[in-house]
CSV table of C-alpha atoms and ligand atoms in Angstrom, one decimal:
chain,number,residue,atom,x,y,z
A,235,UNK,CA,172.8,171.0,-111.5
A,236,UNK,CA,171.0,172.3,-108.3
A,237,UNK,CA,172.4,176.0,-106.9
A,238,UNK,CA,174.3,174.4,-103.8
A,239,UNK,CA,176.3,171.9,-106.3
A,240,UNK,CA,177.3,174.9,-108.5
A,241,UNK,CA,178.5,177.2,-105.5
A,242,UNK,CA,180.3,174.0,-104.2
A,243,UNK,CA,182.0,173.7,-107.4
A,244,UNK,CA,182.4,177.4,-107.7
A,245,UNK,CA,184.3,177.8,-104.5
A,246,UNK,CA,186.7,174.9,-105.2
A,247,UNK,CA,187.8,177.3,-108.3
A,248,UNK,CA,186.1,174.6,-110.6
A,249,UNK,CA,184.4,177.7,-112.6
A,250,UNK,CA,187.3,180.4,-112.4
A,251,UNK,CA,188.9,182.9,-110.3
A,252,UNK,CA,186.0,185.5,-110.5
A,253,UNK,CA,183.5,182.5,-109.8
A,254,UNK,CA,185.7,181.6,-106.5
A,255,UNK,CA,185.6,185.3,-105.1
A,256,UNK,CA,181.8,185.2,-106.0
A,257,UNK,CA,180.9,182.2,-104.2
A,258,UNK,CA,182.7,183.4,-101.6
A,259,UNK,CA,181.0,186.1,-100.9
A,260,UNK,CA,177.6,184.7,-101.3
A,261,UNK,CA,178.6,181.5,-99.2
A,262,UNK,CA,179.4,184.4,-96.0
A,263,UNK,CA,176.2,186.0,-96.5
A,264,UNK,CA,174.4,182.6,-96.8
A,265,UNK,CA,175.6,181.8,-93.6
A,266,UNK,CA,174.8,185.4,-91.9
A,267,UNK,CA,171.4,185.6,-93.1
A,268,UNK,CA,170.6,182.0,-92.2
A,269,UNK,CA,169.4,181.5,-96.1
A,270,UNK,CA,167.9,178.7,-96.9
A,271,UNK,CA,170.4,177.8,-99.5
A,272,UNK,CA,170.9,180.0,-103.0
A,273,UNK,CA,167.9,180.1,-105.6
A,274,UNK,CA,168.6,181.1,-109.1
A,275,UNK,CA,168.0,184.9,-110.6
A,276,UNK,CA,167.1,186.3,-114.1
A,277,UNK,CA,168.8,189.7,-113.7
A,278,UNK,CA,171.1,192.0,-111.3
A,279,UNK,CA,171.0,195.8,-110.9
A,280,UNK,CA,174.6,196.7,-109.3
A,281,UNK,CA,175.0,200.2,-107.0
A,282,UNK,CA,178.4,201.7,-105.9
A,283,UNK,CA,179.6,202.5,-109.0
A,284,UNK,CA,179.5,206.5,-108.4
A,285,UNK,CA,184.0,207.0,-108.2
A,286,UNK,CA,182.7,209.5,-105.5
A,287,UNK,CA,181.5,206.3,-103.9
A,288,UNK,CA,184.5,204.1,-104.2
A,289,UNK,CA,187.0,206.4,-105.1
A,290,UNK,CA,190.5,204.7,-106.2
A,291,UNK,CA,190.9,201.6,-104.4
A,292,UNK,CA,187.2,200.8,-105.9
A,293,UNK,CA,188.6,201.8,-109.6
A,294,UNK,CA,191.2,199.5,-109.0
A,295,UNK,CA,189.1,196.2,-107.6
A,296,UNK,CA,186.5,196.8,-110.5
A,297,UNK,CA,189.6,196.9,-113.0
A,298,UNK,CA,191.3,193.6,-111.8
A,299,UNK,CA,187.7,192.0,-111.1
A,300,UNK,CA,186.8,192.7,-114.9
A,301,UNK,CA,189.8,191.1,-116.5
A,302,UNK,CA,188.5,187.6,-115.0
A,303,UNK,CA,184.7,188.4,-114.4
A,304,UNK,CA,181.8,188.2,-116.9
A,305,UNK,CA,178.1,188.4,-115.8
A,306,UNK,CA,175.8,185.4,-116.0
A,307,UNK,CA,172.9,187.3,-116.3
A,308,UNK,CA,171.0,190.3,-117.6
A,309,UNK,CA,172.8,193.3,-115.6
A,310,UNK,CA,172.6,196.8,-115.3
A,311,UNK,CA,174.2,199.2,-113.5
A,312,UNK,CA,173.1,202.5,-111.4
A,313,UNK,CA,173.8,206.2,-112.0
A,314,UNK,CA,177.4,207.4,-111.6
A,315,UNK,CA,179.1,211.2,-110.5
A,316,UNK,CA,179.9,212.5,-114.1
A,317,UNK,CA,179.0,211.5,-117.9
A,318,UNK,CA,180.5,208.6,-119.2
A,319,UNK,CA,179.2,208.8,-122.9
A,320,UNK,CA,178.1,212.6,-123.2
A,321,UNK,CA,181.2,215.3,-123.2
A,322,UNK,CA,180.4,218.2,-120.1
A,323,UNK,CA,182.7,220.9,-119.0
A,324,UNK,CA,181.2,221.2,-115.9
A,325,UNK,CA,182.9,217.9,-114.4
A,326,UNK,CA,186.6,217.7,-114.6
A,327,UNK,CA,188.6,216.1,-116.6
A,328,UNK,CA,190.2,213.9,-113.9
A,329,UNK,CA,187.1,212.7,-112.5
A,330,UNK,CA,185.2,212.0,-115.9
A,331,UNK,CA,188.0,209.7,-117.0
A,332,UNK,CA,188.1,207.6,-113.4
A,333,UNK,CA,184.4,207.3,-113.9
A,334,UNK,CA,184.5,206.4,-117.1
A,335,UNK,CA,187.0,203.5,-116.3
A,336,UNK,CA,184.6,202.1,-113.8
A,337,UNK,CA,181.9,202.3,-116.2
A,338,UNK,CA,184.5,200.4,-119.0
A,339,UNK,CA,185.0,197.8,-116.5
A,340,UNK,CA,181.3,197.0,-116.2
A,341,UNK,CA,180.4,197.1,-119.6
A,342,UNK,CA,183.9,194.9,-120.0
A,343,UNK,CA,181.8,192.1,-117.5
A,344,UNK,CA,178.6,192.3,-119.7
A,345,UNK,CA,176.1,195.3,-118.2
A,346,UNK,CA,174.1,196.8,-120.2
A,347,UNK,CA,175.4,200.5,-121.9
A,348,UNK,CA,173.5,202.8,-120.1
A,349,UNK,CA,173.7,204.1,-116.2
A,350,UNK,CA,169.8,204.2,-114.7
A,351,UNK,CA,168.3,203.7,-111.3
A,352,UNK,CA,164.8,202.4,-113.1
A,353,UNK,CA,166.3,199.6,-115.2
A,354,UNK,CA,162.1,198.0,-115.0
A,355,UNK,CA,161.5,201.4,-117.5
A,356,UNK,CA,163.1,198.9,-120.3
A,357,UNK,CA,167.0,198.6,-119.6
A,358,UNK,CA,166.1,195.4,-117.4
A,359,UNK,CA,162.7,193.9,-116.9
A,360,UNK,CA,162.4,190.7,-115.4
A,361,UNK,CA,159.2,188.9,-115.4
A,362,UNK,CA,156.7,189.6,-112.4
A,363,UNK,CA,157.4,186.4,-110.1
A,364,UNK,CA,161.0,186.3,-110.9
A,365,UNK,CA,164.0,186.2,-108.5
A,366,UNK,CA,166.7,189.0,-108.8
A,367,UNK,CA,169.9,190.5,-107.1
A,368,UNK,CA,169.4,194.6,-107.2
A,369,UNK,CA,171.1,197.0,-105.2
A,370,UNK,CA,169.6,200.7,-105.5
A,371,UNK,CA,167.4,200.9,-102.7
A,372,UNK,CA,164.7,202.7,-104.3
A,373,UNK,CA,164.1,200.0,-107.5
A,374,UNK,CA,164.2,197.4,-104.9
A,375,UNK,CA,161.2,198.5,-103.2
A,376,UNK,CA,159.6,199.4,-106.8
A,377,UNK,CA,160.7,195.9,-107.9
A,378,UNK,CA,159.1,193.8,-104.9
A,379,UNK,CA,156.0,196.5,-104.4
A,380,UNK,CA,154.9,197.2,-107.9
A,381,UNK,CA,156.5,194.9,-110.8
A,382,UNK,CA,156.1,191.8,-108.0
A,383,UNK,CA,159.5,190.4,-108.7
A,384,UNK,CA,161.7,189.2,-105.8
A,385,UNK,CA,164.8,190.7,-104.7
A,386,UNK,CA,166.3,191.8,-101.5
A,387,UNK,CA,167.7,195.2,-100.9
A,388,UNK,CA,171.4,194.1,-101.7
A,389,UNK,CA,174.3,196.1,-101.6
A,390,UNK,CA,177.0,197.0,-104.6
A,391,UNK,CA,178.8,193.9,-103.8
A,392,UNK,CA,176.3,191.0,-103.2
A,393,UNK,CA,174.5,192.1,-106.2
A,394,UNK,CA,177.9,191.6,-108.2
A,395,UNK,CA,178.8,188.7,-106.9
A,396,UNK,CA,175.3,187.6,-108.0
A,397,UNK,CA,175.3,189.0,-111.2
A,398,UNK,CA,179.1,186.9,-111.3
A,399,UNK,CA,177.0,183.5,-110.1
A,400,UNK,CA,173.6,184.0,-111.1
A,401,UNK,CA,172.5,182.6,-107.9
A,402,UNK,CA,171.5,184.8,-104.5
A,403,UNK,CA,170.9,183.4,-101.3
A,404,UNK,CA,167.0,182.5,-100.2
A,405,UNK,CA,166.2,184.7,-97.4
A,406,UNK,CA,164.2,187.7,-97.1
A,407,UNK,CA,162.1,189.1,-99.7
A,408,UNK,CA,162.9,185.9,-101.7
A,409,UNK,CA,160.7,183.9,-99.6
A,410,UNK,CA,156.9,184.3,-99.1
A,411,UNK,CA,155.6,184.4,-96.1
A,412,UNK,CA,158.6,187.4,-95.6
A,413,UNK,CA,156.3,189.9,-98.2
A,414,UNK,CA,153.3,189.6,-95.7
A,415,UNK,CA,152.2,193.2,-94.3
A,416,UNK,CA,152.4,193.9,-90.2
A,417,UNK,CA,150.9,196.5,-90.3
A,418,UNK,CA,148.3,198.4,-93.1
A,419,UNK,CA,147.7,201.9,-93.1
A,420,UNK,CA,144.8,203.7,-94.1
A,421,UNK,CA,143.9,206.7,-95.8
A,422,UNK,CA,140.9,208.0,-96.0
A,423,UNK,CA,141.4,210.4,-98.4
A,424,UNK,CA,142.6,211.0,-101.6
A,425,UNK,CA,146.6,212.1,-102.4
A,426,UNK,CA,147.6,213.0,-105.9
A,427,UNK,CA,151.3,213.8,-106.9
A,428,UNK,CA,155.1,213.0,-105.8
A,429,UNK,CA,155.5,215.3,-103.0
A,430,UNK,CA,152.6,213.8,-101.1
A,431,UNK,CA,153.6,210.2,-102.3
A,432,UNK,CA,157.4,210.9,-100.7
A,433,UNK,CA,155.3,212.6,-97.7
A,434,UNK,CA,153.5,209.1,-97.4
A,435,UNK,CA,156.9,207.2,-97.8
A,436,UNK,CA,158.4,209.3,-95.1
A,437,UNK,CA,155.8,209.1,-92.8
A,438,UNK,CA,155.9,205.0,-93.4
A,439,UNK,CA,160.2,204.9,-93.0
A,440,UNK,CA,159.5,207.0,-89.9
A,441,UNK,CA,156.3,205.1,-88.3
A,442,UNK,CA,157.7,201.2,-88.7
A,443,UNK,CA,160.6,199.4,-89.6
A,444,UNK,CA,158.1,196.6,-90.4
A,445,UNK,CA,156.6,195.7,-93.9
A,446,UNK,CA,153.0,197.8,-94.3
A,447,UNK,CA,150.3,197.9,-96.5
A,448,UNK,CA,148.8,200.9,-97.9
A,449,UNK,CA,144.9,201.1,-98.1
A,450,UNK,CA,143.7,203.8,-100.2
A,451,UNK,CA,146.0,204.1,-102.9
A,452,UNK,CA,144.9,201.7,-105.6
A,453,UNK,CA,144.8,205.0,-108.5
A,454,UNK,CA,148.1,206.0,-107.4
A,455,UNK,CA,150.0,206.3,-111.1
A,456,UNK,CA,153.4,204.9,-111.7
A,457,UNK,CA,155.5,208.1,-111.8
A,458,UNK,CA,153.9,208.6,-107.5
A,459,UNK,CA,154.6,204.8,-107.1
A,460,UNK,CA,158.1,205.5,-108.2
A,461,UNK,CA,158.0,208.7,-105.6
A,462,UNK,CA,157.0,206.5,-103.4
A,463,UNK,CA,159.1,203.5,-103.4
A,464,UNK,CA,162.0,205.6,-103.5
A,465,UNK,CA,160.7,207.7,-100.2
A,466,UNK,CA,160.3,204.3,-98.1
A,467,UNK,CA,163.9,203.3,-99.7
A,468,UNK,CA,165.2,206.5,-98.0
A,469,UNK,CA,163.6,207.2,-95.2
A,470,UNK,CA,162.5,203.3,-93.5
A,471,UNK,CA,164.6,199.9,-94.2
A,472,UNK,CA,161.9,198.1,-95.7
A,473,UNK,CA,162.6,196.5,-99.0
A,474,UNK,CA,158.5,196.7,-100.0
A,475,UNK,CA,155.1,197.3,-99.2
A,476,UNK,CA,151.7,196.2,-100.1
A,477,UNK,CA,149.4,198.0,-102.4
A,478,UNK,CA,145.7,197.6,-101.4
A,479,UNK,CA,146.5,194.1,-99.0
A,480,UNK,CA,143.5,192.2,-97.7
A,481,UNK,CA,141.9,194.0,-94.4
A,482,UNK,CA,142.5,190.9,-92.3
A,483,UNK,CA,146.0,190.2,-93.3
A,484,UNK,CA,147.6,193.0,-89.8
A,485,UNK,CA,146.6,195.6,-87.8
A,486,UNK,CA,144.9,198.6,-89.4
A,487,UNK,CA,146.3,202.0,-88.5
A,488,UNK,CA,144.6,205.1,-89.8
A,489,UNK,CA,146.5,208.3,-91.5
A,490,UNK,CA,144.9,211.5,-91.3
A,491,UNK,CA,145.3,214.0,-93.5
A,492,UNK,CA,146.9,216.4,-91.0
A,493,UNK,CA,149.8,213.7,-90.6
A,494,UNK,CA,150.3,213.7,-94.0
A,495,UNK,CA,150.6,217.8,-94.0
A,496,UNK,CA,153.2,217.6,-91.4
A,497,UNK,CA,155.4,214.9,-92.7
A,498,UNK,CA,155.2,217.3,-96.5
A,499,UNK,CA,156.7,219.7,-93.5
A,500,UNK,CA,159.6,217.5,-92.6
A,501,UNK,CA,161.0,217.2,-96.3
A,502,UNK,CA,160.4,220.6,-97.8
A,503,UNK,CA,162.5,223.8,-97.1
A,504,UNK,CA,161.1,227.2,-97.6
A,505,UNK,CA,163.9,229.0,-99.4
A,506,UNK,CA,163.5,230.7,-102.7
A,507,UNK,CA,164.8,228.4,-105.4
A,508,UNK,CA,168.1,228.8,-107.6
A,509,UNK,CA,167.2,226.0,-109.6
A,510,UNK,CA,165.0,223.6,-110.5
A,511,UNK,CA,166.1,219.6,-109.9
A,512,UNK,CA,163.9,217.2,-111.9
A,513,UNK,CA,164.7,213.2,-111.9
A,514,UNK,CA,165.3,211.2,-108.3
A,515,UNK,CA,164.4,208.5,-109.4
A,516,UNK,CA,165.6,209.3,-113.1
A,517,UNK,CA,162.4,210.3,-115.6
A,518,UNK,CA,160.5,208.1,-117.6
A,519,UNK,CA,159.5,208.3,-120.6
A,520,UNK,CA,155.9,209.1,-119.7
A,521,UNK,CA,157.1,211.7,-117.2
A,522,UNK,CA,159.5,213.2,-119.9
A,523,UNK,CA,156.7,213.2,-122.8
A,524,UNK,CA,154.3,214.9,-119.6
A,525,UNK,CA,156.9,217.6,-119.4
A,526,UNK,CA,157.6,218.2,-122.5
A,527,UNK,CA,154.5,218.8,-123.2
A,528,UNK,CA,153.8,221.2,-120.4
A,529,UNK,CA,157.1,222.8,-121.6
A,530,UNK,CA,155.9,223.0,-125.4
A,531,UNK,CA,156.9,226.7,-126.9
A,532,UNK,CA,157.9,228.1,-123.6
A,533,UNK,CA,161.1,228.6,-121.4
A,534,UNK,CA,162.2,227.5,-117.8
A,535,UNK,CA,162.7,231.4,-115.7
A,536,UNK,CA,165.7,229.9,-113.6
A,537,UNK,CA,168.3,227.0,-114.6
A,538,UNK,CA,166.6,223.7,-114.7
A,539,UNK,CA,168.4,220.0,-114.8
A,540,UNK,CA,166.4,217.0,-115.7
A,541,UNK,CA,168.1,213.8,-115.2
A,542,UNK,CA,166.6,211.1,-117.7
A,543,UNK,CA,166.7,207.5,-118.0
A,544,UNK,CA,168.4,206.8,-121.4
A,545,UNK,CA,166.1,204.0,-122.5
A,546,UNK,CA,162.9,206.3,-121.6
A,547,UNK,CA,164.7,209.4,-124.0
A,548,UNK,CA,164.9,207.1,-126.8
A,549,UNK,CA,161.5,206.9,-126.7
A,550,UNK,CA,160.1,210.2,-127.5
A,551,UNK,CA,159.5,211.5,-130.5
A,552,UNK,CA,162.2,214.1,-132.3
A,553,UNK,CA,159.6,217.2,-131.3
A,554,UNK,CA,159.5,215.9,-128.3
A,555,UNK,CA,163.2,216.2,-127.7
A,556,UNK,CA,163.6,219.0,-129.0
A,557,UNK,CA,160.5,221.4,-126.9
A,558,UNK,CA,162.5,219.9,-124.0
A,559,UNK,CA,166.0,221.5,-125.2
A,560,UNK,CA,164.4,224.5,-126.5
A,561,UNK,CA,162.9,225.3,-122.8
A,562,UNK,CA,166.1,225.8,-121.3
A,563,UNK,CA,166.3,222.8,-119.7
A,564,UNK,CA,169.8,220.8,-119.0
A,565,UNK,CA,169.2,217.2,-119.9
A,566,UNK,CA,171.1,214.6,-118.1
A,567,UNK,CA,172.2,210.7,-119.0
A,568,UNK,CA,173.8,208.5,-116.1
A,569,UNK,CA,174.5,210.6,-113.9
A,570,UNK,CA,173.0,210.7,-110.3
A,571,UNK,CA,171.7,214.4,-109.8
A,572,UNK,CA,171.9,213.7,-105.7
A,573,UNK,CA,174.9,212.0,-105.7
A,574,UNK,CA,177.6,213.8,-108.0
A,575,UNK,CA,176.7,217.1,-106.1
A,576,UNK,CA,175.7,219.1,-109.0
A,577,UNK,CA,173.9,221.5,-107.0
A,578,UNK,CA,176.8,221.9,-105.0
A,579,UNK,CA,178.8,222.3,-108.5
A,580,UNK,CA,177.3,225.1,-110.0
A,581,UNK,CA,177.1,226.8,-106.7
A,582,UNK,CA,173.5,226.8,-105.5
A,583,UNK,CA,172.4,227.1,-102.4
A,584,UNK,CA,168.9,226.8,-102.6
A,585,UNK,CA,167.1,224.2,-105.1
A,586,UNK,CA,163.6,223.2,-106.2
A,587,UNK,CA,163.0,219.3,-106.7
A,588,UNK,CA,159.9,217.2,-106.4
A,589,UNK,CA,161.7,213.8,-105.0
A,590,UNK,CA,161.7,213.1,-100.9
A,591,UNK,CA,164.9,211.0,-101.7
A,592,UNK,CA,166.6,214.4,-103.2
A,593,UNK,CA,165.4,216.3,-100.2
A,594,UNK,CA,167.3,214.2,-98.1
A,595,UNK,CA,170.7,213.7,-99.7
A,596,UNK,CA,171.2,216.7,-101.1
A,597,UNK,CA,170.1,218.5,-97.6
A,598,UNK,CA,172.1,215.8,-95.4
A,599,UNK,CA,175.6,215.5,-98.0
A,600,UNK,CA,175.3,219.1,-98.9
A,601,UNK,CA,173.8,220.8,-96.8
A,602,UNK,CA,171.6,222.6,-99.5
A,603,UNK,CA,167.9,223.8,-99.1
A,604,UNK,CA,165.4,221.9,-100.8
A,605,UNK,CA,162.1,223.3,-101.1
A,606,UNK,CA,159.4,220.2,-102.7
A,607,UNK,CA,157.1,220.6,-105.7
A,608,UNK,CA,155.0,219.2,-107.9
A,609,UNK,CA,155.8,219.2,-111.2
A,610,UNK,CA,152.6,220.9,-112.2
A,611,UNK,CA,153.2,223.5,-109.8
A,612,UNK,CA,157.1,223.9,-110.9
A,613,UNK,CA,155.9,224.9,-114.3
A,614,UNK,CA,153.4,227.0,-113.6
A,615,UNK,CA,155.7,229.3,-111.3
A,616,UNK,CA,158.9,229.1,-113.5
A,617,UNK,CA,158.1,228.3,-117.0
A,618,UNK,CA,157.1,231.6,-119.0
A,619,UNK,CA,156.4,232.1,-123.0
B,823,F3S,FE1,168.5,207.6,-108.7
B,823,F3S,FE2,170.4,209.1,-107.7
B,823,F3S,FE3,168.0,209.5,-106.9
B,823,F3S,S1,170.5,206.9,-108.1
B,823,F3S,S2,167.0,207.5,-107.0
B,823,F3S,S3,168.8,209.8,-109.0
B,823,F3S,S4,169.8,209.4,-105.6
């Protein structure tokens, strides 16, 4: 049965209530966006589930929505504002259980058990060349950049209508000749590590509001892709970029290394830190296993939160885990560490974080200092035998 007949169908109730709702939904952004019909996805990655997000009258929608809907593909769901499956004084009670009633209602529909903003680190990996509905701006531009898949930058709704459907509408990202760079930028010089990375996806988000290239990057290592993607999620509206595109495909603009300095300037406070924030996007496991490493045998010198993706954590080894605990460190599952206001929680006014995407939040929701890091540097400064 072709997409079009299904959604037909779908909106005439032929496939349920949820269905109906679904189609609708798609069918009005279909029409907005000029789509050329619906294609056909192999996963969705729903946002907005964070109750400081949607509050009540989202707890209630979700509620009623779950007792009818049930996903039709592989979906996962992003971070929330307070653990779901991990008991922690520091949230209360009141707001642990509303949370944890809008994650029962998504894991009622069919997502998967855990709350991540990388679902590509093993929650939910679709193929390279496969079409997807994900929200969470910063696995979007991951998605399309990196793993090659094809999604557009959908919000909490569209990707659960789609995850409802299994269809999307064909527009944007979806379609080829939309992925094609306007512009390339150039660096002539070598950048290592995540501050620079979210330097270079500010600098992009600020520049253009246009799909670039990126000449000069090709040994640029996952973890600063991640750093990266996420930056150009925050900071600019494009939903990609291209790593290493051919020199004929737009115009080449250069980046010198002093622009680079200055846009570090623009994300990075100079306040003595209270703590450390590790984790926007959420770790991997090859960025926890790094760190707990560097960690081994000693201690963190101020309070230190890392905010993990569940899947990664399963992957270390039990000495692993355990030189992370014993250094101090808080370890987070689920939660977002920029969007349940942690810092603000615990009362800090000043924090230490290596993510441009936590620069931004935290500084613009809660007004909190953010100086940036490496994580390399962090450890050297504040982790002591
Ligand atoms: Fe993830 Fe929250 Fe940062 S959803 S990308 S940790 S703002």
């Amino acid at each position: 049965m072709s997409a079009e007949k299904y959604i037909d169908d779908a909106l005439k109730g032929e496939h349920g209530e949820a269905a109906m709702i679904a189609a609708k939904v798609l069918v009005a952004i279909e029409k907005a966006s000029r789509s050329k019909g619906f294609i056909k996805i192999s996963s969705a990655h729903i946002s907005g589930i964070n109750y400081h997000n949607i509050g009540d009258a989202g707890l209630e929608l979700l509620k009623d929505i779950s007792k009818v809907a049930r996903f039709s593909v592989p979906t996962s769901i992003n971070p929330c504002g307070a653990p779901v499956l991990e008991t922690d004084k520091t949230f209360s009670k009141e707001l642990v259980e509303k949370q944890k009633a809008i994650y029962d209602a998504f894991i009622k529909m069919g997502a998967k058990n855990s709350c991540t903003c990388v679902p590509y680190e093993g929650l939910n990996v679709p193929k390279r060349g496969e079409h997807v509905s994900w929200a969470e701006s910063s696995a979007v531009v991951y998605g399309n950049s990196v793993l090659g898949i094809y999604t557009n930058k959908e919000g909490g709704l569209s990707a659960l209508a789609s995850a409802i459907l299994g269809f999307t509408p064909y527009y944007g990202m979806h379609v080829d000749e939309n992925r094609k760079p306007k512009k390339i930028i150039q660096l002539h010089f070598q950048i290592n590590g995540n501050v620079k990375y979210g330097a270079l996806g500010y600098f992009i988000g600020k520049f253009t509001k246009d799909i670039v290239g990126i000449m000069g990057i090709a040994s640029a290592k996952k973890g600063e892709l991640k750093a990266l993607s996420a930056s150009i999620g925050t900071y600019g509206p494009q939903p990609m970029f291209v790593i290493e595109p051919r020199v004929d495909e737009a115009e080449i603009v250069p980046l010198e290394k002093n622009q680079l300095d200055e846009a570090v300037s623009k994300i990075s406070d100079e306040a003595e830190p209270q703590a450390i924030v590790l984790g926007c996007p959420f770790l991997s496991a090859e960025e926890v296993k790094k760190l707990a490493d560097l960690v081994r045998g000693k201690r963190f010198d101020i309070p230190t939160y890392l905010f993990i993706d569940r899947t990664s954590f399963n992957e270390l080894s039990q000495e692993e885990k355990e030189a992370l605990q014993a250094s101090g460190a808080k370890l987070y599952f689920d939660v977002c560490p920029t969007l349940s206001y942690l810092p603000e929680t615990f009362g800090y006014t000043n924090v230490l974080s290596n993510s441009a995407k936590h620069y931004f939040y935290t500084k613009h929701q809660s007004n909190i200092k953010v100086k940036l890091m490496d994580v390399e540097e962090i450890v050297d400064k504040h982790v002591k035998k």
